Every structure is written in C-alpha cells, then in structure tokens.
C-alpha cells in the first residue's frame, strides 16, 4: 500500500492595509506585520522580507498559509509589494508612523485635515504649500522633503531590483552600497555587483544582465566572467592560473568563443585588474589583490629579517639551563638547537607534527625572552587556535583579526603600514592556516624593529584561502627553520599521535593489540552503505556508551566531501534526525531545518558579530516572534536574523577542510572510494590530528591505502617561494 504524502502548501495572494508592524529589521528587511485583509475578521499575521513598511500602507502578498505551533496561523510571504495608502485614514496612519521625518501624529492629523487624500501629492509635487500650516517652517519643510525623497528613492530602487530577479535581502545590500545611484550603476554594469557586494555572485549579476538585455557574447560579460573564474580558482587555493587554462575554462563557462575571452583577458590586463607573470615557464595570470599580496609577503619578510634583534644577545645554553631549573623541563639536544636558532634569528619557523614538542619549545623561548623585557604579541588565525595558544602559554593570545583591530565598518584593519603594532616579537601559531592575503596584512603591521616567529604543522592541509604560505616560506630556504621530528615519551603513548606520524610517512595506520580501550581505531567496511550504517551506530550509541562522550558536544564527524551519501550534508540530516529530532521550535531557512540543541558551523567570516568561518556552536534558542535564532559559541551567544541563516549550517558532520585549527574530544572519519578525488595524505593526516582523545576511521581498506599513498604535495600555483629566494622587492 503506497504511503500517504502530504500535499505541498498552495500558493495564494492576499492584500490589505497594515495595522501594526510587530517587528522590522533594518539590516535584513525581515518583517512581522498585522494586516487587515478583506473577508478575515481577525488581523492576519504576515511574515516575510520587504522594504520598510509603515502602518496605513497597503500590501499585496504572495505566499502560503502556515499554522505555527507557537504563534498560530501565519501567512508566510515570499513577496510583499507595498502600495502607498489612498484613503485619508490610511494616509494619516502612514504619516503618523514616523516613516517621514518631521511629521509625527500631530502634523499627520493636521495635514490630512488641511489637504485630505491629496496630501501625499502635495508633499511630492508642491511641498511649499506645507508652509501654510502653523508650526511648519523652512527647517521642518527641508527635513520633510529630504526624508520623502529618500523613502521614494529606496522604494524605486527596491522595485527595480526585485523586478530584475534580486531578492529583498540582496536588494537591501545593494541599496546600502550604492544608495541613490543604485539603479544607474546596476543598469550601466550589473557585473560590478559580483565585485562590490558580499553575497552577490557572478551568476546573480549575469541573470540581471540578461534581463537588462546585455548580450551573452558582450565584452563586459566576458571580462566579468574571467574575473569570476579566477576567483573560483582562488577558492581552490591558487594565487595564479595558467593563461591558457583560464581562457579555456572561462569560455566553456560563459558558452562563448575563445577569441572573446582572449580579448577580455587583454582588456583586464591593460586595466591592471589582472597581472601576468611567468611561473615555471608558463604565462600565468593573477587577480591584482593576490599579486600584490604575494609580493607584499616576500618583501615584508625580507624587511623584517634586516636589522638587529630586538633583544640583547643571550647565551642559549645558560638561558635554557635557567628555564629547565625553574620549570623542571628537560630539553632534548634537538630542542636546544631549535631554541638557539630562534634566539639568534629575527624571522624564524618552527614546524612539526603532534607530540614533537612545538608547544614546549615556544614556552621556553617566551620564558627566556620575557626575562629580557621584550614586548610579545601572540596570535593565531582562528578563535579556537588563539584560545589554545593562550592556555598553553599562560599569556594573552588574540586572533590575527583582533590583533590588527579589524573595523567592520571600514572593512579593513586599523593596524597596518601607517599604524604599526607596538611590539618586539610577534608569534603566530597554526601558520599553515594563514592565507597570503592575511599574512600580507599582518606583515604590514609589524614594525621593522620586531622579530617574527611562525609556528605550525606544514604537513597539514594548507589554508582555506589562497596561497601555501608556510610551505612556500620553508621551501624557499631563506627563513631559518626548525623541523621537529622526535616524538616525546608521553606523546608516544598515544596511538593517535603514532598513527598520525605513520600516515605522514606514507605508512598504513594500525590498531592496537588486545581488547583494552585505546584512542585510535580503524574499522574496515566493504561498501559506502556499510560505512554509513556503522558511522551512525558509532556516533549515536557505541562511542557514548563505551567512552562516555556526548554524541553532540564531544563527537565530531569529519568527512572528505560535502556531497554524496557520506558527505557532510547528507550525514547532517541523518545525525540531526537521530540526535535532535524532537526539539522545538523548528525553523526552516535556505533548505535547512534548525532547532535548539543543533550543532552548527559558521560558514563565512562575519566581522560585525566577530564570528569566523569554521567556528562551531550550539543553537540555544529560536524566537519566531522576533525572527531570530541564537547560537552559543564558546560561552558567547550570537543572534542571527532568520534572513542571515545562510551564514550557518548543521555541523554534526563537517568537511575536513572546515576542521582546520580545531580540536575535538572524539573524531569519526568515513573513508570510501567514492571520495577518490579527495583522498590525499595531508587530508587524512589533518583529520586524524583533530582528535584529542579518540579517533575512529570507518572505511574501505582500499580508500585508506589510497589516501596514505597519495602525496601530491603543494599543488597550489603560487610564486612566493621563488620571490623569497630571489629577494624580490615590491614595485
């Protein structure tokens, strides 16, 4: 007998006058309105996004009826069209709402009494007549006319953008960027949206351009497409792209002739938006900001290497002996050599895998330097990494963004070339995560007198952003580098650390002998379906029962891919159903259902909220009245408008790339041959080193062997290593 299916809600149209605005967000346009609809005895609750709405206005709404468990029957509007009021009572209510500055309840009543339903026409076309009203002088008239003009401009712009396929939330961002010039600028070149507006990509701009009648084979479209393709390739980590590859892939994406794209590249190069440089005998193209950043990193490192050390010369043996006596530590010969190298170098690198003593080394160096009256700044690319650095050193550590004092309004750092940091030594932890743009910004802010110590594991995945900064610096041979390889006794007791190093050496990880509990397991599986079944059982039942870990807070599934049955998207739906199915209230936005107790991950940097890509938290509350969802990140509660929920995703399972810089009590890793294109040694190594107390790999033995054996080191196309080796100066 076939299962019954619930019919899809029927789309309807309703219209009526707005009696009350229960909630309105200036930022997103999300509104909760009480509307008097003909044929309905009670006011109708309408929720949706729209331009600013005032009581008295008339709205036409298209959407569906929804019976909310908390708020009852609501009309969820996909489109809200605002129509200015036409009746005298409606106009009075509209003007009294404060929408037009300079007119409150008193003047609204007075104006309607004087001009009747013609009052909006008077304000629009003959505003000087308002001077006949007692109390309205030249100053108040200027306020009224200016406010009216602003409101009209906003409405016109919003109608224009929405008529060309732009949703309300994006239309607000466009208006905020271009203000009254929005229609002119978008009409002249809609492709500028993909460069100027966060969250508006090439495809959106291309849709608008098509509606505006811009030809598919126009040069303006090809130029935008070339920049878009370069930006897409930068998301794969490349700083530059071979010219022939860029032209071929852009032509295929745009479905135009190669000649048009070749001309577009020429035009963009002449305008200096793209820059050409030979790398390994091939002509390659950069987006201008990446070209400048890569050159800036090279020149910045050379600048810092020059000049005297910011501390007096020390005797390493004597200083190390003093620290050992004070702390009870006993450094190995290799660690002592490393300390000596850092103490005599203005710029240096410490790299190595887990358990090799990077933290101990940094603490010894900081202990010696602090006795020399040297001002130290500690930083890391993420909040979690900065917190761990602070805990391990006992000193304050900041994110790089916080150290450089990022200003979300200016969308830039306050610290930089003209406003250097007041410091003598900058220590950067988890440097493998720092991309070329951020490293350039950091170097610009470090004064000539200061030293720089870069710490990180070069064998982990490179940064999410473009570049392979740490790898390139080490490969150049220019910067003094300490590579730690000796695993110390306490760390050697951990199967996680032993197996991580085995993977890094191209060896298959092994399970411990016997039945005693250990911290590393490989569970062989035959098929993706078998992996899927075992993974769900492991996360929801076996690990919590056997080890006492909480299935949501403590266990993190790390998968190579986002798509597919073992991808993060599919696994998140399954794990949410298994672990948080009954939680209420629920809200569905952007294809994802959220409810209190859900584990979520921030997908983009949000500088206003100071939450960054990769931060993981728990949903603590959902307020459907106010249209907000709150997430707790490391004891900080951050509130999102419902329209902002495209910034977060479920995080019961995340991609391994998203886990960089994080640590979890327990990690479960599915590995299948369907992940073939991503099965690489540094991917698996990064995943395994995220686990603090337990790592479980559930996979096909062939997939494990493929990942361990696949060592495609540093495939990113960059030129930083050569620049450093050649001591390149910035232009």
XYZ file of C-alpha atoms in Angstrom:
731
model
C 0.000 0.000 0.000
C 1.579 3.316 -1.045
C 2.474 5.803 1.681
C 0.341 8.898 2.018
C 2.129 12.082 1.003
C 1.317 15.476 2.400
C 0.306 17.809 -0.451
C 2.510 20.871 -0.960
C 1.022 24.056 0.510
C -0.992 26.029 -2.020
C 0.411 29.436 -3.017
C -2.077 32.258 -2.566
C -2.306 36.049 -2.771
C -3.713 38.272 -0.054
C -3.892 42.056 0.236
C -4.867 44.575 2.849
C -3.838 47.561 4.960
C -1.056 47.312 7.544
C -2.476 47.960 11.007
C 0.674 47.253 13.006
C 4.364 46.490 12.402
C 5.208 43.961 15.135
C 8.839 43.576 14.053
C 11.093 45.031 11.366
C 14.844 44.529 10.801
C 16.686 47.423 9.177
C 19.541 45.060 8.368
C 17.662 42.297 6.567
C 14.178 43.652 5.873
C 12.537 40.768 7.797
C 9.090 41.897 8.936
C 6.223 40.662 11.078
C 3.064 42.572 10.093
C -0.522 42.640 11.286
C -2.666 43.152 8.170
C -6.393 43.806 7.859
C -7.462 41.527 4.996
C -10.945 41.736 3.491
C -13.027 38.719 4.493
C -10.964 37.982 7.609
C -12.472 39.019 10.935
C -9.114 38.968 12.745
C -5.884 40.658 11.729
C -3.633 38.384 9.651
C -0.029 37.830 10.760
C 2.232 38.228 7.712
C 5.912 37.286 7.945
C 8.460 37.952 5.201
C 11.072 40.388 3.917
C 10.242 43.761 2.439
C 11.296 47.391 2.231
C 10.445 49.451 5.310
C 6.676 49.354 5.887
C 4.509 51.696 7.930
C 1.021 51.313 9.373
C -1.578 52.611 6.925
C 0.175 51.311 3.832
C -1.470 48.736 1.610
C 0.378 45.497 0.884
C -0.080 42.725 -1.638
C 1.478 39.434 -0.501
C 2.165 36.164 -2.296
C 2.961 33.047 -0.250
C 1.486 30.204 1.778
C -0.549 29.770 4.949
C 1.338 28.134 7.802
C -0.009 27.021 11.169
C 2.882 27.789 13.545
C 2.858 25.716 16.752
C 3.762 28.737 18.842
C 2.172 31.682 17.024
C -0.774 30.062 15.311
C -1.894 30.745 11.752
C 0.505 32.945 9.750
C 0.844 33.950 6.121
C 4.457 33.302 5.080
C 5.022 35.778 2.270
C 7.591 35.111 -0.439
C 6.891 38.538 -1.973
C 5.483 41.646 -0.320
C 4.586 44.581 -2.578
C 3.969 47.885 -0.832
C 1.351 50.275 -2.207
C 1.117 53.801 -0.743
C -2.173 54.432 1.118
C -5.015 56.154 -0.717
C -7.647 56.787 1.956
C -7.432 59.750 4.322
C -7.359 57.491 7.403
C -4.684 55.283 5.861
C -2.565 58.283 4.900
C -2.848 59.726 8.412
C -1.750 56.433 9.964
C 1.158 56.236 7.466
C 2.408 59.768 8.148
C 1.959 59.361 11.912
C 4.210 56.260 11.907
C 7.410 58.322 11.718
C 8.292 56.972 8.274
C 8.629 60.540 7.014
C 10.846 62.517 9.370
C 9.419 65.837 10.527
C 5.826 64.565 10.559
C 4.535 62.958 13.729
C 0.999 62.157 14.893
C 0.062 65.838 15.377
C 1.172 67.063 11.944
C -0.208 63.929 10.265
C -3.685 64.769 11.555
C -3.240 68.475 10.685
C -2.025 67.790 7.127
C -4.807 65.322 6.367
C -7.377 67.776 7.741
C -5.942 70.524 5.505
C -5.293 68.591 2.268
C -7.327 65.402 2.612
C -6.292 62.406 0.483
C -4.231 64.768 -1.741
C -1.596 65.258 0.973
C 0.972 62.793 -0.464
C 0.699 64.508 -3.866
C 1.261 67.880 -2.152
C 4.411 66.598 -0.371
C 5.666 65.117 -3.655
C 4.935 67.971 -6.103
C 4.129 71.209 -4.229
C 5.810 70.876 -0.811
C 5.935 74.671 -0.385
C 2.193 74.557 0.424
C 3.124 72.926 3.758
C 4.492 76.304 4.873
C 0.849 77.442 5.230
C 0.467 75.010 8.142
C 1.179 76.679 11.528
C 4.397 75.291 13.033
C 5.908 74.148 9.743
C 8.743 76.464 8.849
C 11.591 76.276 6.356
C 13.706 73.995 8.573
C 10.948 71.439 9.152
C 9.951 71.571 5.480
C 13.536 70.717 4.467
C 13.509 67.716 6.816
C 10.156 66.510 5.423
C 11.095 66.892 1.737
C 14.505 65.271 2.201
C 13.009 62.300 4.074
C 10.252 61.906 1.482
C 12.830 61.884 -1.332
C 14.891 59.226 0.488
C 11.869 56.997 1.009
C 10.844 57.334 -2.625
C 14.383 56.518 -3.787
C 14.503 53.404 -1.603
C 11.138 52.218 -2.938
C 12.093 52.850 -6.568
C 15.407 51.045 -6.161
C 13.834 48.073 -4.384
C 11.116 47.733 -7.040
C 13.746 47.960 -9.823
C 15.991 45.319 -8.270
C 13.156 42.938 -7.431
C 11.737 43.264 -10.942
C 15.124 42.040 -12.196
C 15.162 38.934 -10.056
C 17.009 40.229 -6.980
C 15.595 39.061 -3.653
C 14.816 41.527 -0.879
C 17.793 40.664 1.319
C 20.264 41.154 -1.537
C 18.412 44.261 -2.720
C 18.980 45.796 0.713
C 22.722 45.092 0.481
C 22.845 46.654 -2.982
C 20.940 49.741 -1.842
C 23.206 50.159 1.197
C 26.289 50.040 -1.033
C 25.169 52.301 -3.880
C 22.409 54.350 -2.190
C 20.570 56.625 -4.658
C 22.958 55.686 -7.504
C 21.897 52.025 -7.368
C 19.642 51.989 -10.457
C 22.149 53.914 -12.595
C 25.168 51.835 -11.561
C 23.428 48.474 -11.877
C 21.986 49.426 -15.287
C 25.403 50.586 -16.565
C 27.211 47.425 -15.436
C 25.348 44.787 -13.427
C 28.535 42.719 -13.222
C 30.019 45.192 -10.768
C 27.654 43.629 -8.196
C 29.770 40.463 -8.056
C 32.829 42.560 -7.155
C 31.246 45.114 -4.837
C 28.529 43.275 -2.913
C 29.211 40.463 -0.442
C 26.917 37.538 -1.234
C 26.118 38.581 -4.827
C 27.983 36.290 -7.185
C 28.576 36.283 -10.906
C 25.517 34.119 -11.631
C 23.174 36.606 -9.930
C 24.775 39.508 -11.801
C 24.538 37.528 -15.032
C 20.805 36.954 -14.509
C 20.246 40.692 -14.006
C 22.367 41.490 -17.058
C 20.279 39.123 -19.171
C 17.056 40.845 -18.041
C 18.634 44.206 -18.884
C 19.318 42.939 -22.412
C 23.114 42.643 -22.228
C 24.282 40.254 -24.943
C 25.729 36.879 -23.972
C 28.828 37.490 -26.110
C 29.406 41.061 -24.911
C 32.917 42.003 -23.817
C 31.642 43.363 -20.476
C 30.214 39.910 -19.678
C 33.410 38.136 -20.741
C 35.563 40.429 -18.575
C 33.366 39.744 -15.551
C 33.393 36.025 -16.312
C 37.194 35.923 -16.439
C 37.460 37.624 -13.030
C 34.814 35.256 -11.659
C 36.717 32.208 -12.924
C 39.958 33.477 -11.339
C 38.121 33.987 -8.047
C 36.686 30.459 -8.283
C 40.157 29.019 -8.832
C 41.431 31.084 -5.899
C 38.928 29.201 -3.710
C 40.914 26.076 -4.648
C 43.975 27.801 -3.185
C 45.675 29.034 -6.337
C 47.191 32.520 -6.379
C 47.643 32.382 -10.158
C 46.308 30.376 -13.098
C 47.997 29.466 -16.410
C 46.593 31.825 -19.049
C 45.533 29.025 -21.419
C 43.594 27.253 -18.657
C 41.839 30.461 -17.588
C 40.803 31.274 -21.162
C 39.576 27.743 -21.927
C 37.576 27.317 -18.698
C 36.101 30.835 -18.890
C 34.978 30.288 -22.495
C 33.337 26.990 -21.526
C 31.558 28.531 -18.518
C 30.323 31.541 -20.496
C 29.474 29.457 -23.600
C 31.255 31.961 -25.868
C 34.105 31.840 -28.389
C 37.692 31.704 -27.121
C 38.517 34.897 -29.073
C 36.050 36.909 -26.965
C 37.603 35.654 -23.712
C 41.125 36.294 -25.046
C 40.160 39.895 -25.740
C 38.554 40.152 -22.285
C 41.801 38.959 -20.662
C 43.740 41.533 -22.704
C 41.374 44.323 -21.590
C 41.515 43.282 -17.937
C 45.317 43.110 -18.095
C 45.538 46.590 -19.627
C 43.288 47.897 -16.855
C 45.642 46.229 -14.306
C 42.765 44.163 -12.873
C 44.747 41.091 -13.936
C 48.541 40.811 -13.867
C 50.653 38.428 -15.913
C 53.812 36.681 -14.724
C 55.854 33.684 -15.819
C 55.854 30.772 -13.337
C 57.826 27.627 -14.166
C 57.996 28.630 -17.817
C 54.239 29.282 -18.179
C 52.463 32.604 -18.581
C 50.143 32.879 -15.577
C 47.523 35.401 -14.539
C 46.806 36.830 -11.095
C 43.903 38.846 -9.731
C 45.565 42.132 -8.756
C 44.974 41.819 -4.961
C 46.582 38.344 -4.864
C 49.546 39.524 -6.924
C 50.128 42.464 -4.587
C 49.666 40.272 -1.502
C 52.192 37.665 -2.650
C 54.793 40.317 -3.439
C 53.981 42.042 -0.160
C 54.624 38.872 1.871
C 58.019 38.381 0.207
C 59.140 41.978 0.729
C 57.668 42.072 4.261
C 59.634 39.020 5.367
C 62.854 40.390 3.882
C 62.245 43.733 5.605
C 61.833 42.051 8.989
C 64.934 39.896 8.522
C 67.100 43.006 8.309
C 68.421 44.985 11.260
C 69.409 43.996 14.806
C 67.487 41.634 17.077
C 65.003 43.359 19.418
C 66.660 41.702 22.433
C 70.209 41.712 23.695
C 72.447 38.802 22.776
C 71.866 35.819 25.044
C 73.805 32.682 25.862
C 71.400 29.913 24.782
C 72.917 27.191 26.983
C 72.823 29.399 30.033
C 69.285 30.641 29.347
C 67.962 27.139 28.620
C 69.606 25.796 31.774
C 67.921 28.535 33.800
C 64.488 27.689 32.354
C 64.990 23.943 32.896
C 65.914 24.562 36.522
C 62.920 26.845 37.053
C 60.300 24.682 35.304
C 61.625 21.148 35.729
C 61.621 20.662 31.942
C 64.441 18.762 30.289
C 65.011 19.693 26.632
C 66.411 17.245 24.099
C 69.532 18.213 22.086
C 67.354 18.950 19.018
C 65.104 21.239 21.073
C 68.111 23.086 22.481
C 69.425 23.642 18.947
C 65.993 24.933 17.947
C 65.867 27.431 20.833
C 69.356 28.683 19.959
C 68.358 29.167 16.287
C 65.207 31.147 17.143
C 67.051 33.349 19.669
C 69.555 34.461 17.035
C 67.042 34.876 14.155
C 64.845 37.900 13.514
C 62.414 35.756 11.497
C 62.148 32.004 12.090
C 59.850 28.994 11.653
C 59.093 26.063 13.966
C 57.260 23.179 12.299
C 56.459 19.568 13.151
C 53.623 17.155 13.783
C 51.767 16.343 17.010
C 53.729 15.279 20.088
C 57.087 16.659 18.931
C 57.248 19.485 21.461
C 56.308 22.623 19.494
C 54.364 23.977 22.487
C 57.208 23.232 24.911
C 59.654 24.965 22.597
C 57.501 28.077 22.276
C 57.066 28.254 26.067
C 60.830 28.017 26.658
C 61.508 30.745 24.078
C 58.840 33.007 25.593
C 60.212 32.364 29.090
C 63.712 33.415 28.008
C 62.537 36.446 26.039
C 60.178 37.690 28.788
C 63.193 37.996 31.094
C 64.776 40.370 28.563
C 61.988 42.954 28.873
C 60.689 42.244 25.370
C 57.074 43.049 24.443
C 55.431 39.981 22.878
C 52.237 39.644 20.791
C 50.704 36.156 20.388
C 48.160 35.431 17.660
C 46.515 32.681 15.615
C 44.148 32.659 12.624
C 41.054 31.379 14.494
C 39.459 31.992 17.869
C 39.873 28.351 18.893
C 43.551 28.316 17.942
C 44.132 31.596 19.792
C 42.406 30.191 22.877
C 44.621 27.076 22.830
C 47.734 29.221 22.413
C 46.685 31.322 25.390
C 46.030 28.216 27.507
C 49.364 26.613 26.609
C 51.470 29.742 27.228
C 49.553 31.432 30.052
C 49.719 34.677 28.053
C 47.053 36.610 26.176
C 46.661 35.452 22.581
C 44.387 37.066 20.005
C 43.063 36.193 16.596
C 45.050 37.920 13.866
C 41.950 39.984 13.055
C 41.664 41.176 16.643
C 45.406 41.881 16.898
C 45.208 44.028 13.762
C 41.984 45.679 15.065
C 39.621 44.865 12.234
C 36.989 47.567 11.686
C 33.801 46.047 10.174
C 32.531 49.479 9.113
C 35.687 50.330 7.149
C 36.062 46.615 6.306
C 39.776 46.957 6.898
C 42.369 46.760 9.645
C 43.265 49.774 11.776
C 46.774 48.389 12.185
C 48.934 48.481 9.093
C 51.678 50.353 7.292
C 50.800 53.725 8.807
C 49.876 52.400 12.250
C 52.250 49.615 13.270
C 51.824 47.286 16.234
C 53.636 48.269 19.429
C 55.586 45.043 19.883
C 59.066 43.492 19.771
C 58.086 39.916 18.886
C 55.060 38.502 17.061
C 54.373 34.768 17.492
C 51.891 33.239 15.018
C 50.537 29.769 15.812
C 48.770 27.466 13.300
C 50.528 29.345 10.488
C 49.572 26.650 7.952
C 46.044 28.130 8.107
C 47.113 31.686 7.227
C 46.466 32.617 3.588
C 48.549 35.019 1.541
C 46.153 37.999 1.920
C 46.055 37.792 5.725
C 49.802 37.196 6.029
C 50.462 40.306 3.962
C 48.166 42.369 6.211
C 49.940 41.036 9.305
C 53.431 41.749 7.971
C 52.451 45.314 7.030
C 51.556 45.936 10.686
C 54.781 44.550 12.215
C 57.396 47.271 12.869
C 60.926 46.977 11.415
C 62.402 46.555 14.906
C 60.290 43.469 15.733
C 61.057 39.774 15.303
C 58.633 37.183 13.938
C 58.203 33.526 14.925
C 55.934 31.349 12.766
C 54.738 28.072 14.310
C 52.698 25.394 12.544
C 52.471 21.931 11.029
C 53.435 22.236 7.368
C 52.123 18.722 6.626
C 48.527 19.677 7.411
C 46.139 20.962 4.768
C 47.082 24.442 3.560
C 44.885 27.468 4.255
C 41.267 27.625 3.106
C 42.133 30.915 1.397
C 44.625 31.225 -1.482
C 48.325 30.506 -1.121
C 50.563 27.978 0.610
C 52.361 30.491 2.811
C 54.023 28.271 5.416
C 55.057 25.651 2.856
C 56.437 28.300 0.469
C 58.407 30.009 3.242
C 60.033 26.718 4.288
C 60.663 25.602 0.680
C 62.404 28.881 -0.176
C 65.255 28.075 2.220
C 65.522 31.777 3.060
C 63.931 31.751 6.537
C 65.734 29.863 9.371
C 63.520 26.808 10.032
C 63.382 24.203 12.803
C 61.686 20.941 11.810
C 60.907 18.835 14.873
C 60.531 15.081 14.291
C 61.269 13.408 17.626
C 58.105 12.127 19.365
C 58.440 12.543 23.110
C 57.745 9.806 25.634
C 54.319 10.954 26.875
C 53.095 11.586 23.322
C 54.441 8.205 22.208
C 51.832 6.543 24.430
C 49.079 7.928 22.190
C 48.057 5.779 19.240
C 46.562 8.906 17.642
C 49.979 10.597 17.545
C 51.867 7.443 16.497
C 49.411 6.772 13.661
C 49.370 10.418 12.556
C 53.134 10.230 12.050
C 52.774 6.860 10.300
C 50.280 8.401 7.859
C 52.621 11.345 7.296
C 55.412 8.896 6.427
C 53.212 7.054 3.931
C 52.525 4.059 6.204
C 49.108 2.494 6.905
C 47.918 3.256 10.463
C 47.474 0.254 12.755
C 45.076 -0.768 15.511
C 46.460 -1.514 18.968
C 46.753 -5.178 20.006
C 44.383 -6.675 22.567
C 40.927 -5.724 23.808
C 41.936 -2.847 26.094
C 40.484 0.558 25.255
C 42.794 2.709 23.151
C 42.465 6.075 21.398
C 42.703 5.041 17.714
C 40.632 2.538 15.703
C 40.310 1.633 12.035
C 37.041 -0.199 11.357
C 37.090 -1.917 7.970
C 33.928 -1.700 5.860
C 33.016 -3.145 2.490
C 30.644 -0.586 0.945
C 29.584 3.052 1.423
C 26.263 1.777 2.804
C 28.137 -0.314 5.375
C 30.248 2.731 6.360
C 27.080 4.814 6.703
C 25.362 2.274 8.960
C 28.411 1.768 11.176
C 29.041 5.500 11.457
C 25.514 6.250 12.702
C 25.721 3.430 15.247
C 29.184 4.556 16.367
C 28.190 8.204 16.923
C 24.782 7.654 18.476
C 25.397 4.507 20.551
C 28.788 2.806 20.780
C 31.159 5.721 21.461
C 28.848 7.411 24.032
C 28.334 4.098 25.885
C 31.936 2.859 25.716
C 33.832 6.129 26.253
C 31.253 8.445 27.859
C 31.468 11.119 25.157
C 28.386 13.255 24.481
C 27.223 12.487 20.910
C 26.669 16.166 20.002
C 29.115 18.191 22.096
C 32.089 15.802 22.072
C 31.933 13.729 18.876
C 32.724 15.342 15.524
C 32.280 13.563 12.195
C 34.894 14.742 9.666
C 34.308 13.756 6.060
C 36.330 14.455 2.903
C 33.333 15.734 0.925
C 30.204 17.835 1.268
C 28.138 15.941 -1.320
C 27.089 12.307 -1.585
C 25.707 9.813 0.895
C 28.845 10.121 3.070
C 29.134 13.871 2.536
C 28.557 16.368 5.318
C 25.142 17.495 4.012
C 23.581 14.031 3.956
C 25.199 12.931 7.230
C 23.989 16.083 8.981
C 20.371 15.332 8.098
C 20.715 11.744 9.346
C 22.532 12.708 12.562
C 20.088 15.538 13.282
C 17.211 13.076 12.946
C 18.936 10.627 15.283
C 20.167 13.097 17.905
C 17.835 16.120 17.922
C 14.610 15.097 16.199
C 12.102 16.161 18.863
C 13.492 19.620 19.692
C 11.087 22.541 19.226
C 10.524 25.146 17.883
C 11.890 24.402 14.427
C 12.653 26.928 11.708
C 13.448 26.100 8.084
C 15.605 28.524 6.139
C 17.704 28.120 2.993
C 16.877 24.412 2.811
C 17.967 23.591 6.378
C 15.855 22.984 9.478
C 17.267 24.377 12.733
C 16.079 23.773 16.285
C 17.500 24.287 19.804
C 20.293 21.810 20.549
C 21.529 21.615 16.947
C 25.279 21.804 16.400
C 26.031 24.460 13.754
C 29.086 25.894 11.995
C 29.695 29.452 10.796
C 30.336 29.270 7.038
C 31.688 32.790 6.362
C 33.597 35.441 8.271
C 31.186 37.849 9.983
C 33.249 40.725 11.314
C 30.257 42.563 12.805
C 29.479 39.581 15.024
C 33.155 38.586 15.391
C 32.339 35.033 14.330
C 34.516 33.386 11.741
C 34.457 30.664 9.113
C 34.753 27.292 10.883
C 33.528 28.340 14.353
C 31.208 25.666 15.808
C 28.430 26.312 18.324
C 25.067 25.072 19.601
C 21.656 26.604 18.876
C 20.329 27.734 22.264
C 17.026 29.378 21.305
C 14.716 30.338 18.445
C 12.328 33.287 18.778
C 9.835 33.151 15.935
C 8.103 36.353 17.136
C 11.245 38.399 16.663
C 12.565 36.284 13.810
C 15.897 35.480 15.469
C 17.973 32.395 16.282
C 20.707 32.391 18.952
C 23.869 30.274 18.918
C 26.360 29.819 21.743
C 29.986 29.816 20.603
C 32.450 29.115 23.397
C 30.279 30.858 26.044
C 29.386 33.762 23.684
C 25.779 33.936 22.470
C 25.403 35.317 18.933
C 21.993 36.237 17.496
C 21.063 35.803 13.825
C 18.095 37.244 11.960
C 16.281 34.454 10.124
C 17.415 36.058 6.855
C 21.051 35.576 7.959
C 20.775 31.823 8.449
C 22.538 31.178 5.138
C 25.688 32.013 7.152
C 25.411 28.847 9.252
C 24.976 25.139 8.528
C 24.458 21.984 10.556
C 27.755 20.703 11.990
C 27.166 17.191 13.329
C 29.398 16.396 10.352
C 31.764 18.870 8.672
C 34.307 18.708 5.909
C 37.894 18.035 6.987
C 38.859 21.372 5.424
C 36.488 23.179 7.794
C 38.096 21.473 10.811
C 41.490 23.145 10.410
C 42.732 24.763 13.590
C 40.142 22.965 15.719
C 40.393 20.064 18.156
C 37.611 17.745 19.304
C 37.460 15.141 22.099
C 36.436 12.446 19.601
C 36.621 12.327 15.806
C 34.908 9.866 13.436
C 36.157 9.788 9.825
C 34.338 7.973 6.976
C 36.620 6.948 4.064
C 35.256 5.473 0.846
C 36.480 5.148 -2.719
C 33.648 7.472 -3.751
C 35.864 10.185 -2.168
C 38.627 9.230 -4.640
C 39.418 12.724 -5.950
C 39.998 13.999 -2.406
C 41.827 11.021 -0.907
C 45.175 12.617 -0.062
C 47.691 12.066 2.693
C 47.564 15.586 4.135
C 43.741 15.462 4.206
C 43.722 12.258 6.275
C 46.624 13.485 8.423
C 44.763 16.721 9.190
C 41.596 14.810 10.121
C 43.412 12.394 12.447
C 45.293 15.200 14.231
C 41.979 16.938 15.086
C 41.155 14.203 17.642
C 42.366 14.764 21.220
C 41.193 11.591 22.962
C 39.682 9.317 20.317
C 39.912 8.842 16.540
C 37.798 6.268 14.692
C 38.234 5.768 10.939
C 35.394 3.778 9.331
C 36.283 2.924 5.767
C 37.212 0.726 2.900
C 40.808 -0.513 3.264
C 41.483 0.462 -0.358
C 40.344 4.035 0.349
C 42.645 4.222 3.381
C 45.593 2.913 1.339
C 44.813 5.370 -1.470
C 44.768 8.340 0.906
C 48.000 7.326 2.658
C 49.800 6.685 -0.622
C 48.652 9.846 -2.376
C 51.193 12.547 -1.530
C 50.520 15.341 -4.013
C 52.428 17.965 -2.057
C 51.736 21.650 -2.637
C 49.747 21.548 -5.847
C 48.730 25.163 -5.456
C 50.068 27.510 -8.096
C 51.957 30.226 -6.229
C 55.218 32.092 -6.749
C 56.048 33.086 -3.175
C 58.888 30.617 -2.723
C 60.730 31.976 -5.786
C 60.082 35.578 -4.760
C 61.615 34.909 -1.358
C 64.593 33.123 -2.857
C 65.207 35.952 -5.285
C 64.731 38.647 -2.620
C 62.055 40.359 -4.745
C 61.243 43.983 -3.951
C 57.688 45.310 -4.242
C 57.096 47.667 -7.201
